[in-house]
């Protein structure tokens, strides 16, 4: 059957197995979130492709794991150099594929991907080992860290190259070989990375990338008997499924999951800094970051002032075409996701919540070509009960809820009142209070008077 001219112009990705680009029997459509148009075909891989990738990774393991950390680090630094040399091309692709702003892709996703290779290859050179004396005979127990074998890596769509390289870099720096499956919705920069992996001299089979859907390619990887280690970032629901599927093999699992992160703002906080940062922490990357703030608890004496100033600042957080450098937010990842996020706004309204700005109130000024894109304005909600699904479930969009509190104990209890515990922020000039509250919050990471302070961060 001859192809239409539209099909000819589509980007068609290939799997990367054993150092070679390999086509697939069937393909999945991938959409440009800013237009709603199909622009790319992604391999719809299954067991056959995953088996081939695991075989290649297994074959490459003995030689790669026998190299010294320094030999591996040299190659990974070269890979980082190549990413940096191609930064603009990667940023354009990431923005088109994911809907994020070009600014975010340029300043966070791609620089961080290069940094991941530098960071882990360097850190591997400085590892020390734990050692403990036994209580008799002068003997010592010590730990030797060894590569495990073939690591299965599954990454989500919100920070595509950043999170994929956050998995590939430590795994191969430590001497493992890998089979990675990026999200089917954001595969382009992973495919571009494969070309650089070849150029950097990573031996065939050390990194294999198999594209496709979670239930098909992802499941084949998770349930593969010769993949002893799975590193997954994504939703809690998928993590439960992966845990079940890998349980018969007692695999080592690393699961990085969602959040419903609170910001606790006391009356003595520096409001200028706090409002600017909390708008960013609520809406950056369209709110599609696991660490984004989605519940803001404000001490009652400053609640009215905070709300007024926060809403005014949220309205200025421009949602627009991703390629426009003045856009702070781009498009959400998919039509389905946009509908899901909107459904929470409808739920909030049905429960008596007040929408202060955003969905249903503010019109977006988009060019004709982008009218079918998956855009949503930044939305602020108040008047919702903590038990509402809006306050309990991860929405993963440009939506945040604000509520007043009266006491420190109340703020801590409400901050802890969800099943998630990924991150939190605390705002106060009282140093004793920030340390006390941070310790009482059941979150893996608590920022005080700041948010997302990391080695490479974005401020725009
Ligand atoms: P999903 O859980 O839907 O998907 C994550 C990955 O798992 C994708 O590659 C997906 O493939 C794959 N997958 C889906 N089903 C299966 C399956 N049955 N077996 C194996 N793999 C499967 O998450 P999202 O992509 O929607 O990502 C958003 C989530 O990720 C949010 O909850 C967010 O909080 C979380 N996240 C957590 C981070 C952290 O560090 N804690 C960082 C970033 C995001 P496909 O998409 O192709 O179907």
Coordinates of N, CA, C and O in Angstrom, one line a residue, residues 210-281:
X210 N 13.8 0.4 23.9 CA 12.7 -0.2 23.2 C 11.5 0.7 23.4 O 11.1 1.0 24.6
X211 N 10.9 1.2 22.3 CA 9.7 2.1 22.4 C 8.4 1.3 22.4 O 8.3 0.3 21.8
X212 N 7.4 1.9 23.0 CA 6.1 1.3 23.0 C 5.3 1.6 24.2 O 5.7 2.4 25.0
X213 N 4.1 0.9 24.3 CA 3.2 1.3 25.4 C 3.6 0.5 26.7 O 4.3 -0.5 26.7
X214 N 3.1 1.1 27.8 CA 3.3 0.4 29.1 C 2.8 -1.0 29.2 O 3.5 -1.9 29.5
X215 N 1.5 -1.2 28.9 CA 0.9 -2.5 29.1 C 1.6 -3.5 28.2 O 1.5 -4.7 28.5
X216 N 2.2 -3.1 27.0 CA 2.8 -4.1 26.1 C 4.3 -4.2 26.3 O 4.8 -5.1 26.9
X217 N 5.0 -3.2 25.9 CA 6.5 -3.2 26.0 C 6.9 -3.2 27.5 O 7.8 -3.9 27.9
X218 N 6.3 -2.3 28.2 CA 6.7 -2.1 29.7 C 6.4 -3.4 30.4 O 7.3 -3.8 31.2
X219 N 5.3 -4.0 30.2 CA 5.0 -5.2 30.9 C 6.0 -6.4 30.5 O 6.4 -7.1 31.4
X220 N 6.3 -6.4 29.2 CA 7.3 -7.5 28.8 C 8.6 -7.3 29.5 O 9.3 -8.3 29.9
X221 N 9.0 -6.1 29.8 CA 10.3 -5.8 30.4 C 10.2 -6.2 31.9 O 11.1 -6.8 32.5
X222 N 9.1 -5.7 32.5 CA 8.9 -5.9 34.0 C 8.8 -7.4 34.3 O 9.3 -7.8 35.4
X223 N 8.2 -8.2 33.4 CA 8.0 -9.6 33.7 C 9.1 -10.5 33.1 O 9.0 -11.7 33.1
X224 N 10.2 -9.9 32.6 CA 11.2 -10.7 31.9 C 12.1 -11.3 33.0 O 12.6 -10.6 33.9
X225 N 12.2 -12.7 33.0 CA 13.0 -13.3 34.0 C 14.4 -13.0 34.1 O 15.1 -13.2 35.2
X226 N 15.0 -12.4 33.0 CA 16.5 -12.1 33.0 C 16.8 -10.7 33.3 O 17.9 -10.2 33.0
X227 N 15.8 -9.9 33.8 CA 16.0 -8.5 34.2 C 15.8 -8.5 35.7 O 14.7 -8.4 36.2
X228 N 16.9 -8.5 36.5 CA 16.7 -8.7 37.9 C 16.4 -7.4 38.6 O 16.1 -7.4 39.8
X229 N 16.5 -6.2 37.9 CA 16.4 -4.9 38.6 C 15.5 -4.0 37.7 O 15.6 -3.9 36.5
X230 N 14.5 -3.4 38.4 CA 13.6 -2.5 37.7 C 13.6 -1.2 38.4 O 13.4 -1.1 39.6
X231 N 13.9 -0.1 37.6 CA 13.8 1.2 38.1 C 12.6 1.9 37.4 O 12.6 2.0 36.1
X232 N 11.6 2.4 38.1 CA 10.4 2.9 37.5 C 10.1 4.3 38.1 O 10.2 4.5 39.3
X233 N 9.8 5.2 37.3 CA 9.2 6.5 37.7 C 7.9 6.7 37.0 O 7.8 6.6 35.8
X234 N 6.8 7.0 37.8 CA 5.5 7.1 37.2 C 4.4 7.1 38.3 O 4.7 7.5 39.4
X235 N 3.2 6.7 37.9 CA 2.1 6.8 38.8 C 2.1 5.6 39.8 O 2.6 4.6 39.6
X236 N 1.3 5.9 40.9 CA 1.2 4.8 41.9 C 0.5 3.6 41.4 O 0.8 2.5 41.7
X237 N -0.5 3.9 40.5 CA -1.3 2.7 40.0 C -0.4 1.8 39.2 O -0.5 0.6 39.3
X238 N 0.4 2.4 38.3 CA 1.3 1.6 37.5 C 2.4 0.9 38.4 O 2.7 -0.3 38.2
X239 N 2.8 1.6 39.4 CA 3.8 1.0 40.3 C 3.2 -0.3 41.0 O 3.9 -1.3 41.2
X240 N 1.9 -0.2 41.4 CA 1.3 -1.4 42.0 C 1.3 -2.6 41.0 O 1.6 -3.7 41.4
X241 N 1.0 -2.3 39.8 CA 1.0 -3.3 38.7 C 2.4 -3.9 38.5 O 2.6 -5.1 38.5
X242 N 3.4 -3.0 38.5 CA 4.7 -3.5 38.3 C 5.2 -4.3 39.5 O 5.9 -5.4 39.3
X243 N 4.8 -3.9 40.7 CA 5.2 -4.7 41.8 C 4.6 -6.1 41.8 O 5.3 -7.1 42.0
X244 N 3.4 -6.2 41.4 CA 2.7 -7.5 41.2 C 3.4 -8.4 40.2 O 3.7 -9.5 40.4
X245 N 3.7 -7.7 39.0 CA 4.2 -8.5 37.9 C 5.7 -8.9 38.1 O 6.1 -9.9 37.6
X246 N 6.4 -8.2 38.9 CA 7.8 -8.6 39.2 C 8.0 -9.4 40.4 O 9.0 -10.0 40.6
X247 N 6.9 -9.5 41.2 CA 7.0 -10.3 42.5 C 7.4 -11.7 42.3 O 8.3 -12.2 43.1
X248 N 6.9 -12.4 41.3 CA 7.3 -13.9 41.2 C 8.8 -14.1 41.0 O 9.4 -15.1 41.2
X249 N 9.5 -13.0 40.5 CA 11.0 -13.1 40.3 C 11.8 -12.4 41.4 O 13.0 -12.4 41.4
X250 N 11.1 -11.9 42.4 CA 11.8 -11.2 43.6 C 12.8 -10.2 43.0 O 13.9 -10.1 43.5
X251 N 12.3 -9.4 42.1 CA 13.3 -8.4 41.5 C 13.6 -7.3 42.5 O 12.7 -6.9 43.3
X252 N 14.7 -6.6 42.3 CA 15.0 -5.4 43.0 C 14.2 -4.3 42.3 O 14.2 -4.2 41.1
X253 N 13.5 -3.5 43.1 CA 12.6 -2.5 42.6 C 13.0 -1.1 43.1 O 13.2 -1.0 44.3
X254 N 13.0 -0.2 42.2 CA 13.1 1.2 42.7 C 11.9 2.0 42.1 O 11.7 1.9 40.9
X255 N 11.0 2.5 43.0 CA 9.8 3.1 42.5 C 9.8 4.6 42.9 O 9.8 4.9 44.1
X256 N 9.7 5.5 42.0 CA 9.6 7.0 42.3 C 8.2 7.4 41.8 O 8.0 7.4 40.6
X257 N 7.4 7.8 42.7 CA 5.9 7.9 42.4 C 5.4 9.3 42.5 O 6.2 10.3 42.6
X258 N 4.1 9.4 42.6 CA 3.5 10.8 42.6 C 3.5 11.5 43.9 O 4.1 11.1 44.9
X259 N 2.9 12.7 43.8 CA 2.8 13.6 45.0 C 1.6 14.4 45.1 O 0.9 14.6 44.1
X260 N 1.2 14.8 46.3 CA 0.1 15.8 46.5 C 0.7 16.8 47.5 O 0.3 16.8 48.7
X261 N 1.6 17.6 47.0 CA 2.6 18.2 47.9 C 2.0 19.5 48.6 O 1.5 20.4 47.9
X262 N 2.1 19.6 49.9 CA 1.6 20.8 50.6 C 2.7 21.9 50.7 O 3.9 21.6 50.8
X263 N 2.2 23.1 50.7 CA 3.1 24.3 51.1 C 2.4 24.8 52.3 O 1.2 25.1 52.4
X264 N 3.2 25.0 53.4 CA 2.7 25.5 54.6 C 3.3 26.9 54.9 O 4.5 27.0 55.0
X265 N 2.4 27.9 54.9 CA 2.9 29.3 54.9 C 2.4 30.0 56.2 O 1.2 30.2 56.4
X266 N 3.4 30.3 57.0 CA 3.1 31.0 58.3 C 3.1 32.5 58.1 O 3.6 33.0 57.1
X267 N 2.4 33.2 59.0 CA 2.2 34.6 58.9 C 3.5 35.4 58.8 O 3.5 36.5 58.3
X268 N 4.6 34.9 59.4 CA 5.8 35.6 59.4 C 6.7 35.4 58.1 O 7.9 35.7 58.1
X269 N 6.1 34.7 57.1 CA 6.9 34.4 55.9 C 7.2 35.7 55.1 O 6.4 36.6 55.2
X270 N 8.3 35.7 54.4 CA 8.5 36.8 53.4 C 7.6 36.6 52.3 O 7.8 35.7 51.4
X271 N 6.5 37.3 52.3 CA 5.4 37.1 51.3 C 5.9 37.3 49.8 O 5.4 36.6 48.9
X272 N 6.7 38.3 49.6 CA 7.1 38.6 48.2 C 7.8 37.3 47.6 O 7.4 36.9 46.6
X273 N 8.8 36.8 48.4 CA 9.5 35.7 47.9 C 8.6 34.4 47.9 O 8.6 33.6 47.0
X274 N 7.8 34.3 48.9 CA 6.9 33.1 49.0 C 5.9 33.0 47.9 O 5.7 32.0 47.3
X275 N 5.3 34.2 47.6 CA 4.2 34.1 46.5 C 4.9 33.9 45.2 O 4.4 33.0 44.4
X276 N 6.0 34.5 44.9 CA 6.7 34.3 43.6 C 7.0 32.8 43.5 O 6.8 32.2 42.5
X277 N 7.6 32.3 44.6 CA 8.1 30.9 44.5 C 6.9 29.9 44.5 O 6.9 28.9 43.8
X278 N 5.8 30.2 45.2 CA 4.7 29.2 45.3 C 3.9 29.2 44.0 O 3.3 28.2 43.6
X279 N 3.9 30.3 43.3 CA 3.2 30.3 42.0 C 4.0 29.4 41.1 O 3.5 28.5 40.4
X280 N 5.3 29.6 41.1 CA 6.2 28.7 40.3 C 6.1 27.2 40.7 O 6.0 26.3 39.9
X281 N 6.1 27.0 42.0 CA 6.0 25.6 42.5 C 4.7 24.9 42.1 O 4.5 23.7 42.1

